[in-house]
Amino acid sequence: MLTMGVDIGSTACKCVILENGTNIAAKAVVPLGTGTKGVSEVVEIALKLANVQRSELALVYVTGYGRFNFPEADGQRSELSCHAKGMKFLVPDVRTIIDIGGQDVKVLSLAPNGQMTNFIMNDKCAAGTGRFLDVMAGILDKKTSELGDIDAKAKEVASISSTCTVFAESEVISKLSANVPLPDLVAGIHASVAKRVAGLVFRAGVVQKVAMSGGVALNKGVVRALAKEIHSEIIILDDCQIIGALGAALYAYQEIMKQKNKE
Ligand code: ADP
């Protein structure tokens, strides 16, 4: 029995096809956000990878910022519930989830049974988010996916004092023209993201185990800087960006089982 979870984010669309509520049969990420053709593309890619037709899916659930723009779905769940559900499935003893996406940062606290007990979100500001990193990568004429490796070569961490994306942008440009080495500058950008996110993590409380979801978890530089800032190991899974979609697919499976039990 197959269920599908779709996570329509601000920056990327993610899709998971789950088999019998246990196996990930296919997963896909398309770096296009809500309001784009990213949704139809990511669904098509996942169906192809799993080698199934849409009609073979028992239930499709959608989550994420753009979830109200996907009427084809059978149901929807909030991002917070889906991240908690997906992470608990992959890391059963997780208690703190740090989700850094394209547009916001969320910190979730879970009880040992996986129930969400608290969450903290950043304000309506790009600082500390994927958007901040994407803008900085653009200024440095690099891809966001290259930043982690560049950071690994840093000898010092450049100080970026502005937390506002607009001011940090001019600070980075002036440091570039002052010949601050690129790796040091990138490490400074990551340290500023880490400081910002750590503030939210401390408000929620650092309870082990700590794991990260969202696309920014793919940036090893941010993960290193954040682990240092919160004095904790952070679990990073290869599937960090599809956790929300996985959670939606798990909710869809749960719903099918509920209906079956009623019959
Ligand atoms: P949303 O759900 O808001 O669309 P995601 O959780 O998908 O956001 O994360 C998108 C962000 O992840 C991008 O803004 C980018 O900064 C970051 N990202 C995506 N892929 C990579 C990568 N390969 N390496 C580093 N960062 C990445």
Coordinates of C-alpha atoms and ligand atoms in Angstrom, one line a residue:
M1 CA 0.0 0.0 0.0
L2 CA 1.4 3.3 -1.1
T3 CA 0.9 6.8 0.4
M4 CA 2.4 10.0 -0.8
G5 CA 3.6 13.1 1.2
V6 CA 4.2 16.4 -0.6
D7 CA 5.9 19.3 1.2
I8 CA 5.5 22.6 -0.7
G9 CA 8.1 25.0 0.8
S10 CA 8.9 28.6 0.1
T11 CA 12.0 27.5 -1.8
A12 CA 11.8 23.8 -2.7
C13 CA 9.1 21.2 -3.2
K14 CA 9.7 17.8 -1.7
C15 CA 7.9 14.4 -2.3
V16 CA 8.0 11.0 -0.6
I17 CA 6.2 7.8 -1.6
L18 CA 5.9 5.5 1.3
E19 CA 5.3 1.7 1.1
N20 CA 3.2 0.1 3.9
G21 CA 4.1 3.0 6.2
T22 CA 7.6 1.7 6.6
N23 CA 9.7 1.9 3.4
I24 CA 10.6 5.0 1.4
A25 CA 9.9 3.8 -2.1
A26 CA 10.8 7.1 -3.7
K27 CA 11.9 10.6 -2.7
A28 CA 12.5 13.8 -4.7
V29 CA 13.4 17.4 -4.3
V30 CA 12.8 20.2 -6.8
P31 CA 14.5 23.5 -6.0
L32 CA 11.4 25.5 -6.9
G33 CA 9.0 26.8 -4.2
T34 CA 5.3 27.4 -3.9
G35 CA 3.4 29.0 -6.8
T36 CA 5.8 27.3 -9.3
K37 CA 5.7 24.2 -11.4
G38 CA 7.9 22.6 -8.7
V39 CA 4.9 20.7 -7.2
S40 CA 3.8 18.9 -10.4
E41 CA 7.5 18.2 -11.2
V42 CA 8.4 16.7 -7.9
V43 CA 5.3 14.5 -7.8
E44 CA 6.0 13.3 -11.4
I45 CA 9.6 12.5 -10.5
A46 CA 8.7 10.6 -7.4
L47 CA 6.0 8.6 -9.3
K48 CA 8.6 7.7 -12.0
L49 CA 11.2 6.7 -9.5
A50 CA 8.7 4.4 -7.7
N51 CA 7.4 3.3 -11.1
V52 CA 3.8 3.8 -10.1
Q53 CA 0.7 5.7 -11.4
R54 CA -1.1 8.4 -9.4
S55 CA -4.1 6.0 -9.2
E56 CA -2.0 3.5 -7.3
L57 CA -1.6 5.8 -4.4
A58 CA -4.0 5.1 -1.5
L59 CA -3.8 8.6 -0.1
V60 CA -1.9 11.9 -0.8
Y61 CA -1.2 14.4 2.0
V62 CA 0.3 17.8 1.6
T63 CA 2.2 20.0 4.0
G64 CA 4.4 23.1 4.0
Y65 CA 4.0 26.8 3.4
G66 CA 2.2 26.3 0.0
R67 CA 0.0 23.4 1.1
F68 CA -3.2 25.4 0.4
N69 CA -2.3 25.6 -3.3
F70 CA -2.4 21.9 -4.0
P71 CA -6.1 20.9 -4.3
E72 CA -5.2 17.5 -5.8
A73 CA -4.2 16.3 -2.3
D74 CA -6.6 14.2 -0.2
G75 CA -5.7 16.1 3.0
Q76 CA -3.1 18.3 4.7
R77 CA -1.2 18.5 7.9
S78 CA 0.8 21.4 9.4
E79 CA 4.6 21.6 8.8
L80 CA 5.3 21.3 12.6
S81 CA 3.4 18.0 12.9
C82 CA 4.9 16.6 9.8
H83 CA 8.5 17.5 10.8
A84 CA 7.9 16.0 14.2
K85 CA 6.3 12.8 12.7
G86 CA 9.0 12.3 10.0
M87 CA 11.9 12.9 12.3
K88 CA 10.5 10.7 15.1
F89 CA 10.2 7.9 12.5
L90 CA 13.9 8.2 11.5
V91 CA 15.4 9.1 14.8
P92 CA 13.1 7.5 17.4
D93 CA 14.7 9.1 20.5
V94 CA 14.8 12.6 19.1
R95 CA 13.7 15.4 21.6
T96 CA 14.8 18.6 19.8
I97 CA 14.3 19.3 16.1
I98 CA 15.9 22.4 14.5
D99 CA 14.3 23.0 11.1
I100 CA 16.0 25.6 8.9
G101 CA 14.2 26.1 5.6
G102 CA 14.3 28.7 2.9
Q103 CA 12.2 31.2 4.8
D104 CA 12.0 30.4 8.4
V105 CA 13.5 28.7 11.4
K106 CA 11.6 26.5 13.7
V107 CA 12.7 24.7 16.9
L108 CA 10.4 21.9 18.1
S109 CA 10.6 20.1 21.5
L110 CA 9.2 16.6 21.6
A111 CA 8.2 14.5 24.6
P112 CA 9.7 10.9 24.7
N113 CA 6.5 9.6 23.0
G114 CA 7.0 12.0 20.1
Q115 CA 4.2 14.5 21.1
M116 CA 5.2 18.1 20.4
T117 CA 5.4 20.0 23.7
N118 CA 6.7 23.4 22.5
F119 CA 7.9 25.2 19.4
I120 CA 9.7 28.5 18.7
M121 CA 9.7 30.2 15.3
N122 CA 11.9 33.1 14.0
D123 CA 10.2 36.4 13.3
K124 CA 9.4 37.5 9.8
C125 CA 13.1 38.1 9.0
A126 CA 15.4 36.3 6.5
A127 CA 18.4 36.3 8.9
G128 CA 19.3 32.8 10.0
T129 CA 17.3 31.2 7.1
G130 CA 18.2 29.6 3.8
R131 CA 17.3 32.8 2.1
F132 CA 20.0 34.6 4.0
L133 CA 22.6 32.0 2.9
D134 CA 21.3 32.0 -0.7
V135 CA 21.7 35.8 -0.9
M136 CA 25.2 35.6 0.6
A137 CA 26.2 32.9 -1.8
G138 CA 25.0 35.1 -4.7
I139 CA 27.2 38.0 -3.5
L140 CA 30.2 35.6 -3.3
D141 CA 29.3 34.3 -6.8
K142 CA 29.0 30.7 -5.4
K143 CA 26.3 28.1 -5.1
T144 CA 24.7 27.6 -1.7
S145 CA 25.7 24.0 -1.9
E146 CA 29.4 25.0 -2.1
L147 CA 29.4 27.0 1.1
G148 CA 30.0 24.1 3.5
D149 CA 33.2 22.9 1.7
I150 CA 34.5 26.5 1.4
D151 CA 33.9 27.0 5.2
A152 CA 36.0 23.9 5.9
K153 CA 39.1 25.7 4.6
A154 CA 38.7 28.7 6.9
K155 CA 41.7 29.7 9.1
E156 CA 39.7 32.3 11.0
V157 CA 36.1 33.2 11.4
A158 CA 35.4 36.7 10.0
S159 CA 33.2 38.8 12.2
I160 CA 29.8 39.6 10.6
S161 CA 28.1 41.9 13.1
S162 CA 24.9 42.8 11.2
T163 CA 22.1 40.3 11.7
C164 CA 19.9 42.0 9.1
T165 CA 20.3 40.5 5.6
V166 CA 20.5 43.9 3.9
F167 CA 23.2 45.2 6.3
A168 CA 25.1 41.9 6.3
E169 CA 25.1 42.1 2.5
S170 CA 27.0 45.4 2.5
E171 CA 29.3 44.2 5.3
V172 CA 30.2 41.1 3.3
I173 CA 30.9 43.2 0.2
S174 CA 33.1 45.6 2.1
K175 CA 35.0 42.6 3.6
L176 CA 35.4 41.1 0.2
S177 CA 37.0 44.4 -1.1
A178 CA 39.2 44.4 2.0
N179 CA 40.6 41.0 0.8
V180 CA 39.3 38.9 3.7
P181 CA 39.9 35.3 2.6
L182 CA 36.7 33.8 1.1
P183 CA 36.7 30.7 3.5
D184 CA 37.0 33.0 6.5
L185 CA 34.1 35.2 5.2
V186 CA 31.9 32.1 4.6
A187 CA 32.7 30.8 8.1
G188 CA 31.7 34.2 9.4
I189 CA 28.4 34.1 7.5
H190 CA 27.7 30.6 9.0
A191 CA 28.7 31.7 12.5
S192 CA 26.1 34.6 12.2
V193 CA 23.4 32.2 11.2
A194 CA 24.4 29.8 14.0
K195 CA 24.2 32.6 16.6
R196 CA 20.8 33.7 15.4
V197 CA 19.4 30.1 15.4
A198 CA 21.1 29.2 18.7
G199 CA 19.1 32.0 20.4
L200 CA 15.9 30.2 19.4
V201 CA 17.2 26.8 20.4
F202 CA 18.1 28.0 23.9
R203 CA 14.6 29.4 24.3
A204 CA 13.1 26.0 23.4
G205 CA 15.8 24.1 25.5
V206 CA 18.5 21.8 24.3
V207 CA 17.2 18.3 25.1
Q208 CA 19.1 15.3 23.7
K209 CA 18.9 14.0 21.0
V210 CA 19.1 17.0 18.8
A211 CA 18.5 16.6 15.0
M212 CA 18.2 19.0 12.1
S213 CA 15.7 19.0 9.3
G214 CA 15.3 21.3 6.3
G215 CA 17.6 22.1 3.3
V216 CA 20.1 24.1 5.4
A217 CA 21.1 21.0 7.3
L218 CA 22.9 20.0 4.0
N219 CA 25.3 22.8 4.7
K220 CA 28.0 21.3 6.9
G221 CA 29.4 24.7 7.7
V222 CA 26.2 25.8 9.3
V223 CA 25.8 22.5 11.2
R224 CA 29.4 22.8 12.5
A225 CA 28.9 26.4 13.7
L226 CA 25.5 25.6 15.2
A227 CA 26.8 22.5 17.1
K228 CA 29.6 24.7 18.5
E229 CA 27.2 27.4 19.5
I230 CA 24.7 25.2 21.3
H231 CA 27.4 22.9 22.7
S232 CA 25.6 19.8 21.4
E233 CA 26.0 17.1 18.8
I234 CA 23.4 17.5 16.0
I235 CA 22.1 14.5 14.1
I236 CA 22.0 15.1 10.3
L237 CA 20.4 12.5 8.1
D238 CA 20.9 12.3 4.3
D239 CA 17.2 12.7 4.1
C240 CA 17.1 15.9 6.2
Q241 CA 15.3 17.9 3.5
I242 CA 12.4 15.5 2.9
I243 CA 11.5 15.0 6.6
G244 CA 8.3 17.1 6.3
A245 CA 7.2 15.2 3.2
L246 CA 7.9 11.9 5.0
G247 CA 5.8 13.1 7.9
A248 CA 2.9 13.8 5.5
A249 CA 3.2 10.4 3.9
L250 CA 3.2 8.8 7.4
Y251 CA 0.0 10.7 8.4
A252 CA -1.6 9.6 5.2
Y253 CA -0.7 6.0 6.1
Q254 CA -2.1 6.4 9.6
E255 CA -5.4 7.7 8.1
I256 CA -5.7 4.7 5.9
M257 CA -5.1 2.3 8.8
K258 CA -7.7 4.2 10.9
Q259 CA -10.3 3.8 8.1
K260 CA -9.4 0.1 7.7
N261 CA -9.8 -0.5 11.4
K262 CA -13.3 1.1 11.3
E263 CA -14.4 -1.3 8.5
Ligands
ADP1 P1 11.5 25.4 2.3 O1 10.8 24.2 2.9 O2 11.2 26.7 3.0 O3 11.3 25.5 0.8 P2 14.0 23.8 2.5 O4 13.9 23.1 3.8 O5 13.7 23.0 1.3 O6 13.1 25.1 2.5 O7 15.4 24.5 2.4 C1 15.7 25.3 1.4 C2 17.1 25.9 1.7 O8 18.0 24.9 1.8 C3 17.6 26.8 0.6 O9 17.3 28.1 0.8 C4 19.1 26.6 0.7 O10 19.7 27.6 1.4 C5 19.3 25.3 1.4 N1 19.9 24.2 0.6 C6 19.2 23.5 -0.3 N2 20.0 22.5 -0.9 C7 21.3 22.7 -0.3 C8 22.6 22.1 -0.4 N3 22.8 21.1 -1.3 N4 23.6 22.6 0.3 C9 23.4 23.6 1.2 N5 22.2 24.2 1.4 C10 21.2 23.8 0.7

